[in-house]
Amino acid sequence: MRNFQEFNKWLSLIVISMSIFLCVLDLFIVNIAIPSIKNSINASTAETQFIIVFYIIGYGAFLITGSKIGNKYGHKKTFIVSMFGFMVFSFFCGNSTSATALNVSRLFQGISAAFMVPQGVALISNVFAIEEERVKALGIYGAIAGIASVIGQVLGGIIPDLHLSFDAWRLVFFINIPIALLVIILANKSLKEVEINTKESIQIFPQITLIILLIVLMYEIVIGGEEGWRANNILLLLSSLSGLILFILNQKRKFKKGKEVLINMKPFLYPSFKIALFAAVTYYLVQDSYFFINANFFEEHHHLSSTKTGLLFACQGIGYVLASLLSVRFLNKYQEKFIVFGLLIMVLGLVGHIYAVSTSTVNLSIISVVLFFYGIGCGIVLPSMFTNAMRKLPVSITSLASGVYLTIQQISIGFGVSLVGRVYFSFDDGYFMATCVMIFLLLITISIFLISDFRLKRNSL
């Protein structure tokens, strides 16, 4: 009986983790498949940019709203409904015959992802009540997110090159449908509803205000990176960022006075969560920039096919998977020190990239080893960062905390690709300069953990 209960718990974890898996998969798989999509539907360069932009905007802008809806109407119910929405809009994406139809479908696909992903942490915390088990489960959840990014890179390169009776890129979206359908069936049978907070206030006006601010902010971040930073772009970016800061400060004042707020400030009362947010900003400036820069460099500078590029990233993926499995075991014991160890491996891996990748001739064996090594560091850090942020929080606030964390993550990713991408394209030795910027950002992340650890030790004396 006990073994059956344990099996059900870990099966539930896999079902729950499919939300973050599909969400991340659909970002990375499309990035690589863009050239094939562009040619098939005769899209302009600007229209193809929006295939990525609209998904990111829909996802990033609605994460906090998604967590609030889950708290009020039920995390399981919201998870299933939003998974169904993701499946439907994946179908529309795959059947699109114009850029407009695809971009609209991508926007709603991203919004569906924003509603289903924050439910995952609350459902996991409900299934795994013991902290040690919960940390392990959250580690696996974070690892699956990283695995999805690697699988997305590989499949995004391979699928468009398949010779089928229809445009092969459509499989990029259609593969979501059977996975989502199976998850909906299993979630309905195996997951238990988390206690619903019927008193949770949705607060329509603050909700709309926050969504508008996030949409403008993320739009300007992504477009600025794609098309260059113009005066009006910078003005809108600074205005939305200032508005967001003022909005948060207003929420903080209301929270202190005991008034109803959209963003519950309770997660910020936990030092581990605040430290994790600071570290997340600088880390996620690097996370997706690395894939963007290297994919472009392999294909444009070394003239590798999308399939070969995808297979190279598979080497990074193997290192990631192996390390992420270990991270579940060692994070409990070594905590932030283990994350710092992984960050140092990533730094060394980037130094190896400068040597191996920026040469005039391609040595695929050396590049594969370097990517594998970097993948080990990434596999330690990525799941551990998220787990470390959530581990000490009570179940009642994990959904909102994950929404805040993932929103910060998406904003940082957008800034990172824009910043590092601009460095990459602005210099003759752009790859070297961009890699140095990423190394610098990882060193700042290391410093955040070391300084926080020093302060905690000093305060305990």
Short mmCIF file of C-alpha atoms in Angstrom, two decimals, residues 95-417:
data_model
loop_
_atom_site.label_atom_id
_atom_site.label_comp_id
_atom_site.label_asym_id
_atom_site.label_seq_id
_atom_site.Cartn_x
_atom_site.Cartn_y
_atom_site.Cartn_z
CA ASN A 95 -2.91 24.98 -38.63
CA SER A 96 -2.02 28.62 -39.22
CA THR A 97 -1.67 29.68 -42.85
CA SER A 98 -0.69 33.29 -42.21
CA ALA A 99 1.64 35.15 -39.88
CA THR A 100 -1.28 37.05 -38.31
CA ALA A 101 -3.16 33.85 -37.42
CA LEU A 102 0.00 32.27 -36.01
CA ASN A 103 0.94 35.31 -33.93
CA VAL A 104 -2.54 35.65 -32.41
CA SER A 105 -2.54 31.94 -31.54
CA ARG A 106 0.95 32.27 -30.03
CA LEU A 107 -0.22 35.12 -27.80
CA PHE A 108 -3.07 33.02 -26.37
CA GLN A 109 -0.81 29.99 -26.14
CA GLY A 110 1.53 32.07 -23.94
CA ILE A 111 -1.39 33.30 -21.81
CA SER A 112 -2.54 29.69 -21.32
CA ALA A 113 0.99 28.79 -20.20
CA ALA A 114 0.94 31.68 -17.71
CA PHE A 115 -2.18 30.24 -16.08
CA MET A 116 -1.02 26.61 -15.93
CA VAL A 117 2.62 27.00 -14.79
CA PRO A 118 2.14 28.79 -11.40
CA GLN A 119 -0.27 26.05 -10.30
CA GLY A 120 2.56 23.51 -10.47
CA VAL A 121 4.45 24.65 -7.37
CA ALA A 122 1.27 24.82 -5.24
CA LEU A 123 0.23 21.34 -6.38
CA ILE A 124 3.72 19.95 -5.68
CA SER A 125 3.77 21.51 -2.20
CA ASN A 126 0.39 19.94 -1.54
CA VAL A 127 1.50 16.45 -2.67
CA PHE A 128 4.88 16.57 -0.89
CA ALA A 129 4.20 17.87 2.63
CA ILE A 130 7.62 16.86 4.10
CA GLU A 131 10.26 19.54 3.35
CA GLU A 132 13.01 17.10 2.33
CA GLU A 133 10.67 15.40 -0.17
CA ARG A 134 9.36 18.77 -1.38
CA VAL A 135 12.89 20.03 -2.07
CA LYS A 136 13.61 16.87 -4.05
CA ALA A 137 10.34 17.22 -5.99
CA LEU A 138 10.95 20.90 -6.74
CA GLY A 139 14.46 20.00 -7.91
CA ILE A 140 13.03 17.46 -10.35
CA TYR A 141 10.44 20.03 -11.47
CA GLY A 142 13.19 22.58 -12.19
CA ALA A 143 15.31 19.95 -13.91
CA ILE A 144 12.43 19.05 -16.23
CA ALA A 145 12.17 22.73 -17.23
CA GLY A 146 15.82 22.73 -18.23
CA ILE A 147 15.50 19.41 -20.04
CA ALA A 148 12.63 20.91 -22.04
CA SER A 149 14.88 23.76 -23.19
CA VAL A 150 17.46 21.29 -24.48
CA ILE A 151 14.91 19.00 -26.15
CA GLY A 152 13.38 22.10 -27.72
CA GLN A 153 16.73 23.10 -29.22
CA VAL A 154 17.27 19.61 -30.66
CA LEU A 155 13.75 19.04 -32.01
CA GLY A 156 13.59 22.60 -33.34
CA GLY A 157 16.57 21.76 -35.50
CA ILE A 158 15.50 18.27 -36.59
CA ILE A 159 11.73 18.54 -37.16
CA PRO A 160 11.76 21.26 -39.88
CA ASP A 161 14.21 19.16 -41.92
CA LEU A 162 11.86 16.14 -42.03
CA HIS A 163 10.40 15.29 -45.43
CA LEU A 164 6.64 14.93 -44.97
CA SER A 165 3.52 15.40 -47.09
CA PHE A 166 2.84 18.65 -45.19
CA ASP A 167 5.06 21.40 -43.78
CA ALA A 168 7.13 19.59 -41.15
CA TRP A 169 7.39 22.67 -38.89
CA ARG A 170 3.71 22.22 -37.98
CA LEU A 171 4.74 19.21 -35.87
CA VAL A 172 6.52 21.69 -33.60
CA PHE A 173 3.04 22.64 -32.35
CA PHE A 174 1.10 19.43 -32.98
CA ILE A 175 3.33 17.38 -30.65
CA ASN A 176 1.83 19.35 -27.75
CA ILE A 177 -1.65 17.98 -28.38
CA PRO A 178 -1.27 14.29 -27.37
CA ILE A 179 0.95 15.24 -24.41
CA ALA A 180 -1.54 17.84 -23.13
CA LEU A 181 -4.50 15.50 -23.62
CA LEU A 182 -2.81 12.72 -21.64
CA VAL A 183 -1.87 15.19 -18.87
CA ILE A 184 -5.48 16.44 -18.61
CA ILE A 185 -6.79 12.86 -18.20
CA LEU A 186 -4.14 11.92 -15.61
CA ALA A 187 -4.44 15.22 -13.72
CA ASN A 188 -8.20 14.82 -13.40
CA LYS A 189 -7.76 11.32 -11.94
CA SER A 190 -4.60 11.61 -9.83
CA LEU A 191 -4.32 15.18 -8.52
CA LYS A 192 -6.06 16.43 -5.40
CA GLU A 193 -7.29 20.00 -5.13
CA VAL A 194 -5.34 22.38 -2.91
CA GLU A 195 -7.43 24.21 -0.31
CA ILE A 196 -9.17 27.11 -2.05
CA ASN A 197 -9.00 30.62 -0.64
CA THR A 198 -12.50 31.90 -1.47
CA LYS A 199 -11.64 35.25 0.14
CA GLU A 200 -8.86 35.85 -2.39
CA SER A 201 -9.49 39.20 -4.04
CA ILE A 202 -8.95 39.38 -7.81
CA GLN A 203 -8.94 43.23 -7.89
CA ILE A 204 -9.68 43.91 -11.54
CA PHE A 205 -8.22 47.44 -11.86
CA PRO A 206 -4.79 46.65 -10.28
CA GLN A 207 -4.76 43.40 -12.30
CA ILE A 208 -5.28 45.26 -15.59
CA THR A 209 -2.74 47.93 -14.59
CA LEU A 210 -0.09 45.31 -13.85
CA ILE A 211 -0.77 43.42 -17.10
CA ILE A 212 -0.50 46.60 -19.19
CA LEU A 213 2.76 47.62 -17.49
CA LEU A 214 4.26 44.16 -18.02
CA ILE A 215 3.11 43.95 -21.64
CA VAL A 216 4.67 47.33 -22.49
CA LEU A 217 7.85 46.52 -20.56
CA MET A 218 8.37 43.10 -22.16
CA TYR A 219 7.40 44.32 -25.62
CA GLU A 220 9.95 47.13 -25.50
CA ILE A 221 12.65 44.82 -24.10
CA VAL A 222 12.24 42.27 -26.88
CA ILE A 223 11.69 44.76 -29.73
CA GLY A 224 14.60 46.92 -28.53
CA GLY A 225 16.85 43.88 -28.69
CA GLU A 226 15.59 42.87 -32.14
CA GLU A 227 15.42 46.27 -33.88
CA GLY A 228 17.82 48.43 -31.87
CA TRP A 229 17.25 50.94 -29.07
CA ARG A 230 15.58 54.12 -30.33
CA ALA A 231 14.57 57.16 -28.26
CA ASN A 232 10.85 56.29 -28.17
CA ASN A 233 11.68 52.67 -27.33
CA ILE A 234 13.89 53.72 -24.39
CA LEU A 235 11.27 56.23 -23.19
CA LEU A 236 8.49 53.59 -23.15
CA LEU A 237 10.82 51.10 -21.47
CA LEU A 238 11.77 53.52 -18.68
CA SER A 239 8.16 54.67 -18.27
CA SER A 240 6.81 51.12 -17.90
CA LEU A 241 9.67 50.17 -15.56
CA SER A 242 9.06 53.26 -13.41
CA GLY A 243 5.33 52.51 -13.41
CA LEU A 244 6.02 48.93 -12.32
CA ILE A 245 8.27 50.09 -9.46
CA LEU A 246 5.64 52.60 -8.28
CA PHE A 247 2.96 49.90 -8.53
CA ILE A 248 4.99 47.52 -6.34
CA LEU A 249 5.75 50.24 -3.78
CA ASN A 250 2.03 51.06 -3.62
CA GLN A 251 1.23 47.36 -3.08
CA LYS A 252 3.86 47.21 -0.33
CA ARG A 253 2.34 50.20 1.50
CA LYS A 254 -1.15 48.69 1.31
CA PHE A 255 0.17 45.33 2.55
CA LYS A 256 1.77 46.96 5.60
CA LYS A 257 -1.55 48.66 6.42
CA GLY A 258 -3.37 45.32 6.20
CA LYS A 259 -5.35 46.25 3.08
CA GLU A 260 -6.25 43.95 0.18
CA VAL A 261 -3.40 43.72 -2.33
CA LEU A 262 -2.84 42.09 -5.70
CA ILE A 263 0.72 41.03 -4.90
CA ASN A 264 0.93 39.36 -1.51
CA MET A 265 4.23 40.48 0.05
CA LYS A 266 4.53 37.51 2.40
CA PRO A 267 7.14 35.69 0.23
CA PHE A 268 9.43 38.72 0.63
CA LEU A 269 9.46 38.21 4.40
CA TYR A 270 11.66 35.14 3.77
CA PRO A 271 15.36 36.09 3.25
CA SER A 272 15.99 33.00 1.10
CA PHE A 273 13.32 34.13 -1.38
CA LYS A 274 14.67 37.69 -1.62
CA ILE A 275 18.23 36.46 -2.17
CA ALA A 276 17.00 34.02 -4.81
CA LEU A 277 15.23 36.85 -6.68
CA PHE A 278 18.36 39.03 -6.72
CA ALA A 279 20.45 36.12 -7.98
CA ALA A 280 17.78 35.17 -10.53
CA VAL A 281 18.02 38.59 -12.21
CA THR A 282 21.72 38.29 -13.09
CA TYR A 283 21.60 34.54 -13.75
CA TYR A 284 18.69 34.69 -16.21
CA LEU A 285 20.37 37.52 -18.08
CA VAL A 286 22.74 34.72 -19.16
CA GLN A 287 20.52 31.62 -19.39
CA ASP A 288 18.81 32.18 -22.76
CA SER A 289 21.44 34.59 -24.10
CA TYR A 290 23.82 31.65 -24.17
CA PHE A 291 21.54 29.65 -26.50
CA PHE A 292 20.76 32.68 -28.67
CA ILE A 293 24.42 33.65 -29.18
CA ASN A 294 25.76 30.15 -29.72
CA ALA A 295 22.96 29.01 -32.06
CA ASN A 296 23.51 32.11 -34.17
CA PHE A 297 27.29 31.67 -34.11
CA PHE A 298 27.16 28.00 -35.11
CA GLU A 299 24.78 28.62 -38.01
CA GLU A 300 25.96 32.01 -39.28
CA HIS A 301 29.71 31.94 -38.60
CA HIS A 302 30.47 28.23 -38.88
CA HIS A 303 27.63 27.54 -41.37
CA LEU A 304 26.28 24.50 -39.55
CA SER A 305 22.79 23.27 -40.44
CA SER A 306 19.95 23.63 -37.94
CA THR A 307 20.06 19.85 -37.43
CA LYS A 308 23.79 19.85 -36.59
CA THR A 309 23.29 22.83 -34.29
CA GLY A 310 20.46 21.02 -32.53
CA LEU A 311 22.59 17.90 -32.10
CA LEU A 312 25.43 19.97 -30.65
CA PHE A 313 23.06 21.35 -28.04
CA ALA A 314 22.13 17.75 -27.26
CA CYS A 315 25.65 17.40 -25.82
CA GLN A 316 24.89 20.30 -23.51
CA GLY A 317 21.61 18.57 -22.72
CA ILE A 318 23.28 15.31 -21.70
CA GLY A 319 25.49 17.21 -19.24
CA TYR A 320 22.45 19.07 -17.98
CA VAL A 321 20.37 15.94 -17.37
CA LEU A 322 23.17 14.13 -15.52
CA ALA A 323 23.92 17.13 -13.29
CA SER A 324 20.27 17.96 -12.61
CA LEU A 325 19.73 14.44 -11.26
CA LEU A 326 22.65 14.99 -8.87
CA SER A 327 21.41 18.44 -7.88
CA VAL A 328 18.30 16.90 -6.31
CA ARG A 329 20.55 14.96 -3.92
CA PHE A 330 23.19 17.59 -3.06
CA LEU A 331 21.13 20.78 -2.78
CA ASN A 332 19.62 19.69 0.56
CA LYS A 333 23.08 19.14 2.01
CA TYR A 334 25.11 22.03 0.59
CA GLN A 335 22.39 24.55 -0.35
CA GLU A 336 23.81 27.84 -1.77
CA LYS A 337 27.38 26.47 -1.82
CA PHE A 338 26.24 23.85 -4.33
CA ILE A 339 24.75 26.57 -6.56
CA VAL A 340 28.01 28.55 -6.40
CA PHE A 341 29.90 25.40 -7.42
CA GLY A 342 27.65 25.03 -10.46
CA LEU A 343 28.08 28.71 -11.38
CA LEU A 344 31.87 28.31 -11.30
CA ILE A 345 31.60 25.35 -13.69
CA MET A 346 29.50 27.52 -16.03
CA VAL A 347 32.14 30.27 -15.91
CA LEU A 348 34.88 27.78 -16.78
CA GLY A 349 32.65 26.39 -19.51
CA LEU A 350 32.28 29.84 -21.08
CA VAL A 351 36.05 30.32 -20.96
CA GLY A 352 36.29 26.99 -22.80
CA HIS A 353 33.79 28.30 -25.39
CA ILE A 354 36.06 31.26 -26.18
CA TYR A 355 38.88 28.84 -26.93
CA ALA A 356 36.90 26.14 -28.75
CA VAL A 357 34.17 27.96 -30.64
CA SER A 358 35.75 31.20 -31.82
CA THR A 359 38.44 29.54 -33.95
CA SER A 360 38.30 29.73 -37.75
CA THR A 361 37.79 25.98 -38.15
CA VAL A 362 35.20 23.84 -36.40
CA ASN A 363 36.37 20.99 -34.22
CA LEU A 364 33.06 19.37 -33.36
CA SER A 365 34.63 16.98 -30.83
CA ILE A 366 36.11 19.79 -28.74
CA ILE A 367 32.96 21.90 -29.03
CA SER A 368 30.85 18.91 -27.92
CA VAL A 369 33.00 18.40 -24.81
CA VAL A 370 32.85 22.11 -23.93
CA LEU A 371 29.06 22.16 -24.33
CA PHE A 372 28.77 19.02 -22.18
CA PHE A 373 30.90 20.65 -19.46
CA TYR A 374 28.81 23.84 -19.54
CA GLY A 375 25.67 21.69 -19.40
CA ILE A 376 26.87 20.14 -16.13
CA GLY A 377 27.12 23.58 -14.53
CA CYS A 378 23.76 24.65 -15.92
CA GLY A 379 22.18 21.39 -14.71
CA ILE A 380 23.36 22.14 -11.18
CA VAL A 381 22.28 25.78 -11.14
CA LEU A 382 18.97 26.05 -13.01
CA PRO A 383 16.84 23.60 -10.98
CA SER A 384 18.63 24.50 -7.74
CA MET A 385 17.93 28.23 -8.11
CA PHE A 386 14.18 27.70 -8.37
CA THR A 387 14.10 25.06 -5.64
CA ASN A 388 16.14 27.25 -3.30
CA ALA A 389 13.69 30.12 -3.81
CA MET A 390 10.63 27.99 -2.93
CA ARG A 391 11.90 25.54 -0.35
CA LYS A 392 11.16 27.50 2.86
CA LEU A 393 7.83 29.02 1.81
CA PRO A 394 4.50 27.76 3.22
CA VAL A 395 2.13 26.06 0.76
CA SER A 396 -0.38 28.92 0.91
CA ILE A 397 1.97 31.39 -0.84
CA THR A 398 4.01 29.13 -3.15
CA SER A 399 1.77 29.75 -6.17
CA LEU A 400 2.08 33.53 -5.91
CA ALA A 401 5.80 33.28 -5.13
CA SER A 402 6.38 31.15 -8.22
CA GLY A 403 4.40 33.66 -10.30
CA VAL A 404 6.62 36.51 -9.05
CA TYR A 405 9.80 34.47 -9.55
CA LEU A 406 8.86 33.41 -13.09
CA THR A 407 7.85 36.98 -14.01
CA ILE A 408 11.27 38.24 -12.87
CA GLN A 409 12.78 35.34 -14.80
CA GLN A 410 11.04 36.30 -18.06
CA ILE A 411 11.91 40.00 -17.74
CA SER A 412 15.55 39.11 -17.05
CA ILE A 413 15.66 36.68 -19.99
CA GLY A 414 14.30 39.39 -22.29
CA PHE A 415 16.83 41.94 -21.02
CA GLY A 416 19.62 39.38 -21.30
CA VAL A 417 18.96 38.42 -24.92
#
